[in-house]
XYZ file of C-alpha atoms in Angstrom:
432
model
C 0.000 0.000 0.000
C 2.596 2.387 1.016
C 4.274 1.852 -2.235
C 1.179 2.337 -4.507
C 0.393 5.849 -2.468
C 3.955 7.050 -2.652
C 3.609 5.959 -6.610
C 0.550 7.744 -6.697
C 1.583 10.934 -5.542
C 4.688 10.811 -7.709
C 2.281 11.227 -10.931
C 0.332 13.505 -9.616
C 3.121 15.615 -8.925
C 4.513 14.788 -12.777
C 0.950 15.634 -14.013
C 1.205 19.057 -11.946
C 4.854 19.638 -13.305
C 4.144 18.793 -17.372
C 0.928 21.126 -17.087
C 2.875 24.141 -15.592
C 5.591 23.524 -18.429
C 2.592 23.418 -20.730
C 0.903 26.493 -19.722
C 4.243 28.439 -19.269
C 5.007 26.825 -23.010
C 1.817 28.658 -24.480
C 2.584 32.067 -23.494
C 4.190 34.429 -26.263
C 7.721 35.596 -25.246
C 7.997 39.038 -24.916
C 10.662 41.272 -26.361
C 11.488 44.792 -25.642
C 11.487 48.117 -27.742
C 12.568 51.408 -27.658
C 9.574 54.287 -28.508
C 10.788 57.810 -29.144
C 8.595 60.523 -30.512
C 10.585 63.813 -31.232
C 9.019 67.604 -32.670
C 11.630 68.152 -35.386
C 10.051 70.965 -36.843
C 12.497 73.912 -37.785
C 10.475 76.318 -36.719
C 9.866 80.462 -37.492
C 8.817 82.920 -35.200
C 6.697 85.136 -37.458
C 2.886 83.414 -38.255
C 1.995 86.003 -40.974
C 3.571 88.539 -43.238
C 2.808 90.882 -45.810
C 3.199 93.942 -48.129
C 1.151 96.627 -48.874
C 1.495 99.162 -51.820
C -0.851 101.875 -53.616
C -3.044 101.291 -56.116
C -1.242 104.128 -59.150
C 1.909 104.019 -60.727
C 4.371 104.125 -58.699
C 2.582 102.118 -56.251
C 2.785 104.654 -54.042
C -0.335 105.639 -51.236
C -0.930 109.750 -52.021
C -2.551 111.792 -49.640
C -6.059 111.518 -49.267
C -5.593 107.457 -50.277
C -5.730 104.264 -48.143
C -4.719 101.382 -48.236
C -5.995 97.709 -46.372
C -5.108 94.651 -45.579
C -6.275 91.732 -43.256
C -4.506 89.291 -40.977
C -5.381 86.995 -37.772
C -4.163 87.657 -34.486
C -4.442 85.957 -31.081
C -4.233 87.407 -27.490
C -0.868 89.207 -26.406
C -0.037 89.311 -30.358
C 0.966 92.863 -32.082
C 0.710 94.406 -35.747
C 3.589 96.411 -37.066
C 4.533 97.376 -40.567
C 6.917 100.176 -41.672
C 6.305 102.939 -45.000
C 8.424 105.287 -45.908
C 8.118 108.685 -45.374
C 8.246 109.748 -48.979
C 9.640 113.041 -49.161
C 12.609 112.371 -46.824
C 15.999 110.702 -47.171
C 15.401 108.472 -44.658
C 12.410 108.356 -42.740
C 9.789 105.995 -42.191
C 6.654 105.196 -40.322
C 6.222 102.551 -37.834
C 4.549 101.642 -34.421
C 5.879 101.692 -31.028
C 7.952 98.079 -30.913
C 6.659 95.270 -30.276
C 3.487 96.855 -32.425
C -0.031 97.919 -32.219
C -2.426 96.213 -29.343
C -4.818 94.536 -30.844
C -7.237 93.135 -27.756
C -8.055 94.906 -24.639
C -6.803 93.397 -21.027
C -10.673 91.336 -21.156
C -10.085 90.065 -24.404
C -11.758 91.826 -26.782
C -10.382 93.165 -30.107
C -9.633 96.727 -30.401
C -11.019 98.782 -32.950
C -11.344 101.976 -34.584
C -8.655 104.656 -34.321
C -5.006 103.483 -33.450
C -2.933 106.385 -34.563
C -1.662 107.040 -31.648
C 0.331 104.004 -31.703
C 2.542 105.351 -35.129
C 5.780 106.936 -35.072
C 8.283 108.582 -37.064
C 11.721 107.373 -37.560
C 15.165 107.959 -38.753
C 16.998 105.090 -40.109
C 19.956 107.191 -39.347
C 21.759 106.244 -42.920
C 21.326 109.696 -44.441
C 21.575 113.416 -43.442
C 18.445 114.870 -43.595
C 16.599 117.474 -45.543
C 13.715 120.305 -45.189
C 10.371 118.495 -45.500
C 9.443 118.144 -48.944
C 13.330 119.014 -49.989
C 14.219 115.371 -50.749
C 12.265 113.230 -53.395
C 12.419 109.583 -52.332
C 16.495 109.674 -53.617
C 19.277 108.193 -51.203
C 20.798 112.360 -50.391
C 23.992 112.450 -48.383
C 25.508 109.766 -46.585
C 25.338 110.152 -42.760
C 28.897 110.348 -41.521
C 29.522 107.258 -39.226
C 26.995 105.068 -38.590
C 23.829 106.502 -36.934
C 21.429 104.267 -34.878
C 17.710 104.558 -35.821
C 16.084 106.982 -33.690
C 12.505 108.693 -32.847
C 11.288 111.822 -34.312
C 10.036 113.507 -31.809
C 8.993 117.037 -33.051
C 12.296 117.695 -34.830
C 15.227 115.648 -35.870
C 19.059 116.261 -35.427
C 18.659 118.857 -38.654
C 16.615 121.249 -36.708
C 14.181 120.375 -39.430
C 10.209 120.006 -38.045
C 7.799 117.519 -38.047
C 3.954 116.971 -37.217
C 3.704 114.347 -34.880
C 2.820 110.657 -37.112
C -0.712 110.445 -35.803
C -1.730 113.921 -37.651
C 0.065 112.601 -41.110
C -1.196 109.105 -41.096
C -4.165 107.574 -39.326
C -4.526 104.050 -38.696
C -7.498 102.438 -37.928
C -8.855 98.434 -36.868
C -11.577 96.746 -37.794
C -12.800 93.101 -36.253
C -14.064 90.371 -38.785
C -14.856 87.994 -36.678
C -13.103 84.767 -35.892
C -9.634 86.405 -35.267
C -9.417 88.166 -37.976
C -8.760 91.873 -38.375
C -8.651 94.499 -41.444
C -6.121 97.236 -40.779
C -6.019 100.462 -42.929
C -3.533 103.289 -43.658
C -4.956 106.696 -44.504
C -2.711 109.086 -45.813
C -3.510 112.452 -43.801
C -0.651 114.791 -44.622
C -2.452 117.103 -47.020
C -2.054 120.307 -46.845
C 0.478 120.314 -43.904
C 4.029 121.163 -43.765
C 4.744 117.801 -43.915
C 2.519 115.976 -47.070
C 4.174 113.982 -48.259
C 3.225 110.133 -50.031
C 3.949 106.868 -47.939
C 5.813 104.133 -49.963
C 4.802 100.272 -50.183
C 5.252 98.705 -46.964
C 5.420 95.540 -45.216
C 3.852 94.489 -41.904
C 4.150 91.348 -39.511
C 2.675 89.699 -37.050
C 4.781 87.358 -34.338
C 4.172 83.732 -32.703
C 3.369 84.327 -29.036
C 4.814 81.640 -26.317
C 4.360 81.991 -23.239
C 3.065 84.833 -23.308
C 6.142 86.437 -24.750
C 6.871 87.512 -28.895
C 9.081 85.380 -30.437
C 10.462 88.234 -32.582
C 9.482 91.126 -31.086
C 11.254 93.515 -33.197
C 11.146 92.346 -36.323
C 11.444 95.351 -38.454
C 13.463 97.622 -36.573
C 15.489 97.981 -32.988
C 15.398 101.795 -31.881
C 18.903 102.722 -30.511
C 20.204 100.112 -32.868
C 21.467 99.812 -36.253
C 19.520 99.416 -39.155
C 19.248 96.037 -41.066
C 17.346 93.188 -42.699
C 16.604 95.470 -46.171
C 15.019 98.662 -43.833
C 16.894 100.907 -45.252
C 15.804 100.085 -48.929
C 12.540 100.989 -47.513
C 13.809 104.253 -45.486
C 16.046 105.702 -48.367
C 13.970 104.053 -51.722
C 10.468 102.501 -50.380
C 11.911 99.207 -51.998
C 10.540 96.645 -49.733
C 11.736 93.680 -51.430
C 14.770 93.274 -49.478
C 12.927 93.339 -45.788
C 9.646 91.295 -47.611
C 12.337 88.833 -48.685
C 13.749 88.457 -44.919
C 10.458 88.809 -42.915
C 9.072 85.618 -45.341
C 12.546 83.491 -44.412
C 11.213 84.520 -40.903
C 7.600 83.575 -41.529
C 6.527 79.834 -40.931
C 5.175 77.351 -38.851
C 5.575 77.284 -34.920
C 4.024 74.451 -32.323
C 4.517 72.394 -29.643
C 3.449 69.136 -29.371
C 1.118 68.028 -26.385
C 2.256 65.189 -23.708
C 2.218 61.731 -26.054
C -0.372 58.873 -26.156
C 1.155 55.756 -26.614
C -0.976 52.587 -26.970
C -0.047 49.295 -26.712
C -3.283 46.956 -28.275
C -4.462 43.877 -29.609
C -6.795 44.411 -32.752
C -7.722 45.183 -36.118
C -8.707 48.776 -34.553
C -7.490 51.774 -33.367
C -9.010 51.844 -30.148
C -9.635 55.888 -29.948
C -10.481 57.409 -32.886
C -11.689 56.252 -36.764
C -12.013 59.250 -39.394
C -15.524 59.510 -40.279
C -16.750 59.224 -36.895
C -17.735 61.686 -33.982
C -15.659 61.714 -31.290
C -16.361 58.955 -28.908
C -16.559 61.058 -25.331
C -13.905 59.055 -24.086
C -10.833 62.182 -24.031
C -9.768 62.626 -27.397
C -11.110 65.880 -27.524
C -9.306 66.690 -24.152
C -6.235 65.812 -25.857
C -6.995 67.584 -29.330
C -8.533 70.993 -27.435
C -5.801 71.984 -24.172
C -3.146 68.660 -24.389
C -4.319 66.891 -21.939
C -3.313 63.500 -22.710
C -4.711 62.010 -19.173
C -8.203 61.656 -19.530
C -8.495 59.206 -22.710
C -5.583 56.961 -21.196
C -7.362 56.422 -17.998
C -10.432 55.183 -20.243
C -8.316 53.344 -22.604
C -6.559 51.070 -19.674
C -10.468 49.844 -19.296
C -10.951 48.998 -23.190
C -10.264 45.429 -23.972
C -7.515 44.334 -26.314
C -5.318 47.092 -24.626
C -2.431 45.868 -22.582
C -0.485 48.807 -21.654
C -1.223 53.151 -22.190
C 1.686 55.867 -21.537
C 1.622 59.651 -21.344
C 5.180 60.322 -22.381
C 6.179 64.078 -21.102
C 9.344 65.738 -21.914
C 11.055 66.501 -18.251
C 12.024 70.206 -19.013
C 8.892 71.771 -20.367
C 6.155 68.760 -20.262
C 5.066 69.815 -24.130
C 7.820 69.111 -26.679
C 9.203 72.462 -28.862
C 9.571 72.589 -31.720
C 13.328 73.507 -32.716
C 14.436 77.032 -32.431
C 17.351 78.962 -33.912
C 18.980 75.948 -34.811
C 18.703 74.154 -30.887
C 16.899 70.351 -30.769
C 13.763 69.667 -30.569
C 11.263 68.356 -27.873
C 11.977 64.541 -28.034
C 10.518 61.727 -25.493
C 10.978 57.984 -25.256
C 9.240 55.297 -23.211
C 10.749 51.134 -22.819
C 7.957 48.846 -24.305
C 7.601 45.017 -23.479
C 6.030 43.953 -26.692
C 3.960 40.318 -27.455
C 3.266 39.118 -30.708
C 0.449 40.612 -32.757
C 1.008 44.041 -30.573
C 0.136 47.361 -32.396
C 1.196 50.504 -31.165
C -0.626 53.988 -31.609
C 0.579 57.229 -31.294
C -1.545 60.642 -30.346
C -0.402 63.920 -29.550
C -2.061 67.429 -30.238
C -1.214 70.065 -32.942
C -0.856 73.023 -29.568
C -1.490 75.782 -31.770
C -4.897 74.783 -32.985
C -8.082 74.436 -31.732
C -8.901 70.691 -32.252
C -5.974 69.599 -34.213
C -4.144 66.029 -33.430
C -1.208 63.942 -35.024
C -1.836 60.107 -34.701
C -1.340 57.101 -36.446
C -3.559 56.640 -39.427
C -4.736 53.578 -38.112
C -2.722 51.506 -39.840
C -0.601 51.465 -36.885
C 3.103 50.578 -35.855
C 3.633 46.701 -35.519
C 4.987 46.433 -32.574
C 7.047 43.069 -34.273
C 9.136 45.582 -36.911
C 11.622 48.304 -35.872
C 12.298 51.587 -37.860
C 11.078 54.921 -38.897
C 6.777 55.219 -38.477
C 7.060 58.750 -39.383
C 4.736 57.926 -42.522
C 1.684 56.041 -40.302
C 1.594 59.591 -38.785
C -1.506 61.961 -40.201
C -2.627 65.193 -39.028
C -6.217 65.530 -38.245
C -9.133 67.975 -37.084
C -11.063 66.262 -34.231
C -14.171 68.159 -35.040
C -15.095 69.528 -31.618
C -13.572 72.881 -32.085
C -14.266 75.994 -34.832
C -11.051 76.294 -36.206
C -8.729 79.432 -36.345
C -5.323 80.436 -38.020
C -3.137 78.033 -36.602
C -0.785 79.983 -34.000
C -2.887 83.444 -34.616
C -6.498 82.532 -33.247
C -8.080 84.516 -30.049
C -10.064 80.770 -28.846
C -6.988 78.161 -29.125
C -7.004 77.091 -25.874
C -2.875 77.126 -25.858
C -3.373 80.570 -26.710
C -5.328 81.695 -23.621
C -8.791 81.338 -25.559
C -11.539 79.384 -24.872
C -12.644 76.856 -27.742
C -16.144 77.553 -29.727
C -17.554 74.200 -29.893
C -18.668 72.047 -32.587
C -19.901 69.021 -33.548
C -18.202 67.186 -37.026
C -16.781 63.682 -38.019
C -13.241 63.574 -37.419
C -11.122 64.505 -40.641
C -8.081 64.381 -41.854
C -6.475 68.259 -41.690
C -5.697 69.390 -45.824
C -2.526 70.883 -46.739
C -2.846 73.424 -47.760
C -5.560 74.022 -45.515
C -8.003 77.266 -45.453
C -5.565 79.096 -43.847
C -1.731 78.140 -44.171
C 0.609 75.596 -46.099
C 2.287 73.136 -43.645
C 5.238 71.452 -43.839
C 4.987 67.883 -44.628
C 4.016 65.734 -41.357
C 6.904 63.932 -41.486
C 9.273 67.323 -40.877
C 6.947 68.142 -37.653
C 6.900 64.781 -36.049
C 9.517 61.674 -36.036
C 8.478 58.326 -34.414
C 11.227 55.803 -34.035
C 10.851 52.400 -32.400
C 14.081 49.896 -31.673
């Protein structure tokens, strides 16, 4: 008996052993990867430029003409332009750096009369003449170099001036939907100082942080002159400045804290174009960035095994790069099975409702490589859309979204407002 029980229990235990080698047997072995998600956008600091010229020949804006032109602008973000005084050497027209205000501390758009906020400079290149006594023709070199300086009343000459706001008036008007119409009226009839205003150029800067990226981006008073101003100031030729303000003029965003998915499925577990938003936190995550709320519902989907918010350490969004400096980048270790798929989400920050993710066809988490090219760019619907960087209700922007309710879409390029660069020289997803 004793030796049948003892035999007993030794196949049992066999039994026990073979099925735990079994079970342990079935399991897929795991293997690990590398995810990295960098903004390699080579950014510009100026959303919008611009010329403006009269309508006659020479282009040139007499008095008693005008002359308009429209632009978007967000909160803290400033107009200025520069003309040339036309009967002068050297002197031109331009507002108070970093430009003219265009919303009031509560948000609202200014409008009407902004005159006030014009000035008259010297680019400090040539000596200076009587009003009227020059006739848009360089004159006599300044001896030494002259920094570019306000005239206040009277310049270094003894020669007199009308303060800018009674030769030129500028005035705003509010379109709607963060865009303005600015216009130059030329005043100086029939004052000591008429004179015509050349074509100009104007400019409007990216705001971060609440700061201008280039906040003086036509001229530096106390400074030198440079960058094709005094073409403008001696010649009202803007082509040299309108040739460096465009190099200057571009595409600026951050990307929001990443998604990454790790799933089982045919699927994309958060989003399919064509569809309304699910509810679940995309639009969290296309609207303000905030990445949290749809990975705390996606942990409770089935099919998906692990969710990460990847964060860069030193300024939680990832920049873009700037004057030549890296880029935002992030990485996260993955333990990957066979048959994972990985998807990707992070938001467009200077939209309203604008997200990069994976098309869908999404990175197999088997291969390793460059996914750059799975990567689209898409409007989540939720939001009215502005000019991306310039509107007054992009939430990174200090705005409050206007809501709306539309299938998700891929973004066009061009879209209604801009040209992007193509996705793949915004956003760079590795995995190894």
């Amino acid at each position: 008996m004793k030796k049948t029980l003892f035999g007993s229990m030794t196949v049992v235990s066999l039994f026990i052993f073979l099925a735990s080698c079994n079970k342990n047997d079935d399991l897929p072995p795991e293997q690990n990867g590398t995810i990295t998600i960098e903004n390699v956008l080579d950014s510009k600091p100026l959303v919008e430029s611009g010329t403006f010229k009269g309508n006659g020949t020479p282009p040139v804006i007499l008095p008693g003409q005008s002359v308009s032109f429209s632009f978007y602008a967000a909160k803290n973000q400033r107009l200025t332009f520069a003309t040339m005084y036309g009967w002068s050497n050297d002197l031109f027209f331009a507002p108070i750096n970093p430009g003219i205000t265009l919303y009031n501390s509560d948000g609202s758009p200014v409008t009407g009369d902004v005159s006030d906020q014009i000035r008259l400079w010297d680019n400090g290149t040539r000596v200076n003449q009587a009003p009227g006594g020059a006739v848009m023709h360089p004159g006599t070199a300044e001896a030494g170099t002259k920094n570019i300086k306000e005239v206040n009343g009277m310049d270094d000459y003894g020669h007199s001036y009308l303060p800018a706001s009674r030769l030129m008036q500028a005035s705003l008007q509010y379109d709607g939907n963060s865009k303005f119409t600015f216009t130059i009226s030329n005043k100086s009839g029939g004052t000591a100082n008429e004179t015509p205003f050349s074509p100009g150029v104007w400019t409007i800067s990216y705001v971060a942080g609440g700061n201008q990226l280039l906040p003086e981006p036509i001229y530096s008073s106390g400074k030198p002159t440079a960058n094709g101003l005094t073409d403008i100031a001696e010649m009202g030729n803007i082509t040299a400045m309108n040739s460096y303000l465009t190099q200057q003029t571009g595409i600026f965003t951050p990307l929001s804290p990443v998604l990454v998915v790790i799933y089982q499925g045919a699927a994309n577990p958060f989003y399919k174009t064509g569809e309304n938003d699910r509810g679940e936190g995309l639009k969290d995550l296309a609207q303000k960035g905030n990445a949290d709320i749809l990975a705390g519902f996606l942990k409770t989907k089935p099919g998906v095994r692990n969710v990460y918010v990847l964060k860069e350490a030193a300024n939680t969004v990832l920049l873009p790069r700037i004057g030549g400096a890296a880029g935002g980048k992030v990485s996260q270790q993955l333990s990957l099975q066979p048959g994972d798929r990985i998807a990707v989400a992070t938001m467009y920050g200077f939209s309203n409702d604008w997200f990069f993710a994976t098309t869908g066809n999404d990175i197999d988490g088997s291969q390793k490589g460059d996914f750059s090219s799975l990567v689209g760019l898409f409007d989540n619907g939720t939001a009215v859309n502005q000019y991306p960087g310039a509107g007054i209700t992009q939430a990174n922007l200090a705005g409050t979204p206007l809501q709306e309710s539309k299938t998700i879409q891929p973004v066009p390029n061009p879209n209604q407002y801009n040209t992007l660069p193509a996705i793949t020289n915004i956003i760079k997803v590795t995995l190894q």
